[in-house]
Amino acid sequence: GFVASLGTFRFGRGIRNPSNAKIVRRRVVLKMSGERIPLLPTQTNHGRGNSSTQRTLMFVAPYMWPKSRKLQMMAVLSIVFTLLSKLTNLAVPLALRSAVNALTPGSITLPLALWAVVAYVTLRFGTNALNQLRSYTWKFVSLDQTRVFGVATFAHLHGLSLSYHLKRKTGEVLRVMDRGVESLATLQSLFAFTIGPTLLELVIVCGVFVQFNSPLIAVTTFISVVGYAVFSVYITNWRVKLRRAMIEADNAVTDKATDSLLNFETVKYFGSEEVEVQRYSERVKEYQDTSLKTQLSLALLNNGQALIVNLGVMVAMLLAAVRVASGSFTTGDFVMINAYILQLYGPLNWLGSAYRTISQVI
């Protein structure tokens, strides 16, 4: 029934190398609805020459970019919307600066202030509208890629040996399959719409500060962002172990519940209901313990990030305040610098989660 519904399978034969007892992979393709979808390899050659990260990236590379011309145009359009939203977002503090300077006592220019306020609101709305357009156009790409990867994963499970399926790890396999399929779209969106645009925004903001004769503020901002990133990566590497233990405990809970219910007749026949309930309770307790440790580590990460952000903002604002007192900065410049820094730190709140997600995906 599976072959009739999905199409024709062609699985490459595994050739065992007697010298190192490793399996050589051949190309595997699934034909479905007139398209050729590369399947997950049922045998993988783990050569010593490539690291685990390199093998994983090579493994998911065929699924990272859509094959059809329409979806490729959608992907390019999503990137264009992202760049335009970043540019409009960078112009928001400049409009706010003009409005504040136009309303400074002693040199109030009402028409300029009104136009600056209109520009400020329009740019904010434009940034949000472009982000929504980005999300909509990218949805076509992500849905298609997760479909392709999900079908390939499902076909891969049917291509495994009978001895594998006799282990009856149905619950755990389905949970891991769902996470794996979702992780591909997450990996794509993180690289395309979070990490890359944030780095571009950091460079542009530092350039704006230098243009306003504030290289010290630019250096302070850059150092604080780099410190934020280093701290996030260091703590996240530690949290990955805790997260992995929590996920394994969660998988064990699902696996125990699913397999126990699938084998309900056997459990009833041997009168093992209390034993099964006790085992399920132990799995849930293990998950709760690991979840509490993970939450504690998350609190440590968030507090450390908040401390670095606030220290960076404080130093930059003190430098700007000194420039305002000396007359080299206007009140609008002070407000603009504050807006830029807070705006820059916004996407960084996702840096720890992004790095952890990438680490788990790879």
PDB file of N, CA and C in Angstrom, residues 312-355:
ATOM      1  N   GLY A 312      26.556  47.524  28.294  1.00  0.00           N
ATOM      2  CA  GLY A 312      26.865  48.158  27.016  1.00  0.00           C
ATOM      3  C   GLY A 312      26.059  49.414  26.783  1.00  0.00           C
ATOM      4  N   VAL A 313      24.755  49.349  27.100  1.00  0.00           N
ATOM      5  CA  VAL A 313      23.905  50.532  26.935  1.00  0.00           C
ATOM      6  C   VAL A 313      24.353  51.643  27.874  1.00  0.00           C
ATOM      7  N   MET A 314      24.696  51.306  29.110  1.00  0.00           N
ATOM      8  CA  MET A 314      25.109  52.316  30.080  1.00  0.00           C
ATOM      9  C   MET A 314      26.374  53.041  29.634  1.00  0.00           C
ATOM     10  N   VAL A 315      27.375  52.288  29.182  1.00  0.00           N
ATOM     11  CA  VAL A 315      28.635  52.918  28.749  1.00  0.00           C
ATOM     12  C   VAL A 315      28.397  53.807  27.546  1.00  0.00           C
ATOM     13  N   ALA A 316      27.641  53.315  26.567  1.00  0.00           N
ATOM     14  CA  ALA A 316      27.377  54.109  25.359  1.00  0.00           C
ATOM     15  C   ALA A 316      26.585  55.367  25.689  1.00  0.00           C
ATOM     16  N   MET A 317      25.593  55.259  26.572  1.00  0.00           N
ATOM     17  CA  MET A 317      24.791  56.423  26.909  1.00  0.00           C
ATOM     18  C   MET A 317      25.581  57.433  27.736  1.00  0.00           C
ATOM     19  N   LEU A 318      26.490  56.953  28.587  1.00  0.00           N
ATOM     20  CA  LEU A 318      27.342  57.883  29.336  1.00  0.00           C
ATOM     21  C   LEU A 318      28.252  58.658  28.389  1.00  0.00           C
ATOM     22  N   LEU A 319      28.817  57.981  27.413  1.00  0.00           N
ATOM     23  CA  LEU A 319      29.661  58.669  26.426  1.00  0.00           C
ATOM     24  C   LEU A 319      28.847  59.686  25.637  1.00  0.00           C
ATOM     25  N   ALA A 320      27.616  59.302  25.248  1.00  0.00           N
ATOM     26  CA  ALA A 320      26.765  60.237  24.503  1.00  0.00           C
ATOM     27  C   ALA A 320      26.360  61.419  25.369  1.00  0.00           C
ATOM     28  N   ALA A 321      26.085  61.170  26.659  1.00  0.00           N
ATOM     29  CA  ALA A 321      25.704  62.262  27.553  1.00  0.00           C
ATOM     30  C   ALA A 321      26.828  63.279  27.708  1.00  0.00           C
ATOM     31  N   VAL A 322      28.074  62.789  27.771  1.00  0.00           N
ATOM     32  CA  VAL A 322      29.217  63.700  27.854  1.00  0.00           C
ATOM     33  C   VAL A 322      29.318  64.549  26.596  1.00  0.00           C
ATOM     34  N   ARG A 323      29.051  63.943  25.435  1.00  0.00           N
ATOM     35  CA  ARG A 323      29.097  64.707  24.181  1.00  0.00           C
ATOM     36  C   ARG A 323      27.987  65.746  24.122  1.00  0.00           C
ATOM     37  N   VAL A 324      26.801  65.412  24.664  1.00  0.00           N
ATOM     38  CA  VAL A 324      25.707  66.387  24.685  1.00  0.00           C
ATOM     39  C   VAL A 324      26.063  67.557  25.599  1.00  0.00           C
ATOM     40  N   ALA A 325      26.657  67.258  26.760  1.00  0.00           N
ATOM     41  CA  ALA A 325      27.026  68.320  27.695  1.00  0.00           C
ATOM     42  C   ALA A 325      28.094  69.235  27.127  1.00  0.00           C
ATOM     43  N   SER A 326      28.975  68.679  26.292  1.00  0.00           N
ATOM     44  CA  SER A 326      30.030  69.490  25.684  1.00  0.00           C
ATOM     45  C   SER A 326      29.543  70.285  24.481  1.00  0.00           C
ATOM     46  N   GLY A 327      28.337  70.004  24.000  1.00  0.00           N
ATOM     47  CA  GLY A 327      27.784  70.732  22.866  1.00  0.00           C
ATOM     48  C   GLY A 327      28.057  70.107  21.521  1.00  0.00           C
ATOM     49  N   SER A 328      28.798  68.999  21.470  1.00  0.00           N
ATOM     50  CA  SER A 328      29.081  68.354  20.181  1.00  0.00           C
ATOM     51  C   SER A 328      27.959  67.435  19.730  1.00  0.00           C
ATOM     52  N   PHE A 329      27.064  67.088  20.640  1.00  0.00           N
ATOM     53  CA  PHE A 329      25.899  66.265  20.321  1.00  0.00           C
ATOM     54  C   PHE A 329      24.640  67.041  20.651  1.00  0.00           C
ATOM     55  N   THR A 330      23.597  66.821  19.874  1.00  0.00           N
ATOM     56  CA  THR A 330      22.288  67.375  20.188  1.00  0.00           C
ATOM     57  C   THR A 330      21.479  66.343  20.978  1.00  0.00           C
ATOM     58  N   THR A 331      20.344  66.807  21.487  1.00  0.00           N
ATOM     59  CA  THR A 331      19.465  65.873  22.193  1.00  0.00           C
ATOM     60  C   THR A 331      18.955  64.786  21.264  1.00  0.00           C
ATOM     61  N   GLY A 332      18.732  65.138  20.019  1.00  0.00           N
ATOM     62  CA  GLY A 332      18.301  64.147  19.035  1.00  0.00           C
ATOM     63  C   GLY A 332      19.361  63.081  18.801  1.00  0.00           C
ATOM     64  N   ASP A 333      20.650  63.490  18.788  1.00  0.00           N
ATOM     65  CA  ASP A 333      21.726  62.511  18.638  1.00  0.00           C
ATOM     66  C   ASP A 333      21.727  61.519  19.793  1.00  0.00           C
ATOM     67  N   PHE A 334      21.497  62.017  20.992  1.00  0.00           N
ATOM     68  CA  PHE A 334      21.448  61.154  22.182  1.00  0.00           C
ATOM     69  C   PHE A 334      20.326  60.121  22.060  1.00  0.00           C
ATOM     70  N   VAL A 335      19.147  60.593  21.648  1.00  0.00           N
ATOM     71  CA  VAL A 335      18.004  59.693  21.476  1.00  0.00           C
ATOM     72  C   VAL A 335      18.269  58.692  20.351  1.00  0.00           C
ATOM     73  N   MET A 336      18.901  59.152  19.267  1.00  0.00           N
ATOM     74  CA  MET A 336      19.193  58.277  18.137  1.00  0.00           C
ATOM     75  C   MET A 336      20.136  57.143  18.542  1.00  0.00           C
ATOM     76  N   ILE A 337      21.180  57.467  19.295  1.00  0.00           N
ATOM     77  CA  ILE A 337      22.132  56.441  19.718  1.00  0.00           C
ATOM     78  C   ILE A 337      21.449  55.415  20.613  1.00  0.00           C
ATOM     79  N   ASN A 338      20.629  55.882  21.524  1.00  0.00           N
ATOM     80  CA  ASN A 338      19.899  54.953  22.389  1.00  0.00           C
ATOM     81  C   ASN A 338      18.983  54.045  21.579  1.00  0.00           C
ATOM     82  N   ALA A 339      18.283  54.622  20.599  1.00  0.00           N
ATOM     83  CA  ALA A 339      17.374  53.826  19.765  1.00  0.00           C
ATOM     84  C   ALA A 339      18.143  52.798  18.949  1.00  0.00           C
ATOM     85  N   TYR A 340      19.284  53.187  18.386  1.00  0.00           N
ATOM     86  CA  TYR A 340      20.079  52.254  17.589  1.00  0.00           C
ATOM     87  C   TYR A 340      20.576  51.080  18.429  1.00  0.00           C
ATOM     88  N   ILE A 341      21.067  51.374  19.623  1.00  0.00           N
ATOM     89  CA  ILE A 341      21.624  50.312  20.464  1.00  0.00           C
ATOM     90  C   ILE A 341      20.534  49.338  20.902  1.00  0.00           C
ATOM     91  N   LEU A 342      19.413  49.867  21.373  1.00  0.00           N
ATOM     92  CA  LEU A 342      18.318  48.983  21.782  1.00  0.00           C
ATOM     93  C   LEU A 342      17.770  48.197  20.599  1.00  0.00           C
ATOM     94  N   GLN A 343      17.710  48.826  19.448  1.00  0.00           N
ATOM     95  CA  GLN A 343      17.242  48.160  18.241  1.00  0.00           C
ATOM     96  C   GLN A 343      18.194  47.054  17.818  1.00  0.00           C
ATOM     97  N   LEU A 344      19.489  47.286  18.013  1.00  0.00           N
ATOM     98  CA  LEU A 344      20.493  46.287  17.635  1.00  0.00           C
ATOM     99  C   LEU A 344      20.467  45.090  18.568  1.00  0.00           C
ATOM    100  N   TYR A 345      20.221  45.330  19.857  1.00  0.00           N
ATOM    101  CA  TYR A 345      20.219  44.237  20.821  1.00  0.00           C
ATOM    102  C   TYR A 345      18.955  43.381  20.732  1.00  0.00           C
ATOM    103  N   GLY A 346      17.912  43.888  20.066  1.00  0.00           N
ATOM    104  CA  GLY A 346      16.676  43.118  19.971  1.00  0.00           C
ATOM    105  C   GLY A 346      16.854  41.739  19.360  1.00  0.00           C
ATOM    106  N   PRO A 347      17.397  41.641  18.132  1.00  0.00           N
ATOM    107  CA  PRO A 347      17.592  40.302  17.541  1.00  0.00           C
ATOM    108  C   PRO A 347      18.580  39.437  18.306  1.00  0.00           C
ATOM    109  N   LEU A 348      19.485  40.060  19.074  1.00  0.00           N
ATOM    110  CA  LEU A 348      20.475  39.271  19.801  1.00  0.00           C
ATOM    111  C   LEU A 348      19.841  38.433  20.908  1.00  0.00           C
ATOM    112  N   ASN A 349      18.620  38.769  21.307  1.00  0.00           N
ATOM    113  CA  ASN A 349      17.951  37.953  22.312  1.00  0.00           C
ATOM    114  C   ASN A 349      17.743  36.524  21.838  1.00  0.00           C
ATOM    115  N   TRP A 350      17.746  36.355  20.496  1.00  0.00           N
ATOM    116  CA  TRP A 350      17.552  35.026  19.926  1.00  0.00           C
ATOM    117  C   TRP A 350      18.870  34.326  19.621  1.00  0.00           C
ATOM    118  N   LEU A 351      19.990  34.981  19.932  1.00  0.00           N
ATOM    119  CA  LEU A 351      21.276  34.403  19.546  1.00  0.00           C
ATOM    120  C   LEU A 351      21.532  33.074  20.249  1.00  0.00           C
ATOM    121  N   GLY A 352      21.294  33.027  21.567  1.00  0.00           N
ATOM    122  CA  GLY A 352      21.506  31.778  22.285  1.00  0.00           C
ATOM    123  C   GLY A 352      20.621  30.662  21.763  1.00  0.00           C
ATOM    124  N   SER A 353      19.347  30.980  21.537  1.00  0.00           N
ATOM    125  CA  SER A 353      18.425  29.974  20.997  1.00  0.00           C
ATOM    126  C   SER A 353      18.829  29.560  19.592  1.00  0.00           C
ATOM    127  N   ALA A 354      19.278  30.538  18.785  1.00  0.00           N
ATOM    128  CA  ALA A 354      19.695  30.216  17.427  1.00  0.00           C
ATOM    129  C   ALA A 354      20.912  29.292  17.422  1.00  0.00           C
ATOM    130  N   TYR A 355      21.890  29.603  18.262  1.00  0.00           N
ATOM    131  CA  TYR A 355      23.097  28.771  18.312  1.00  0.00           C
ATOM    132  C   TYR A 355      22.760  27.372  18.834  1.00  0.00           C
TER     133      TYR A 355
END
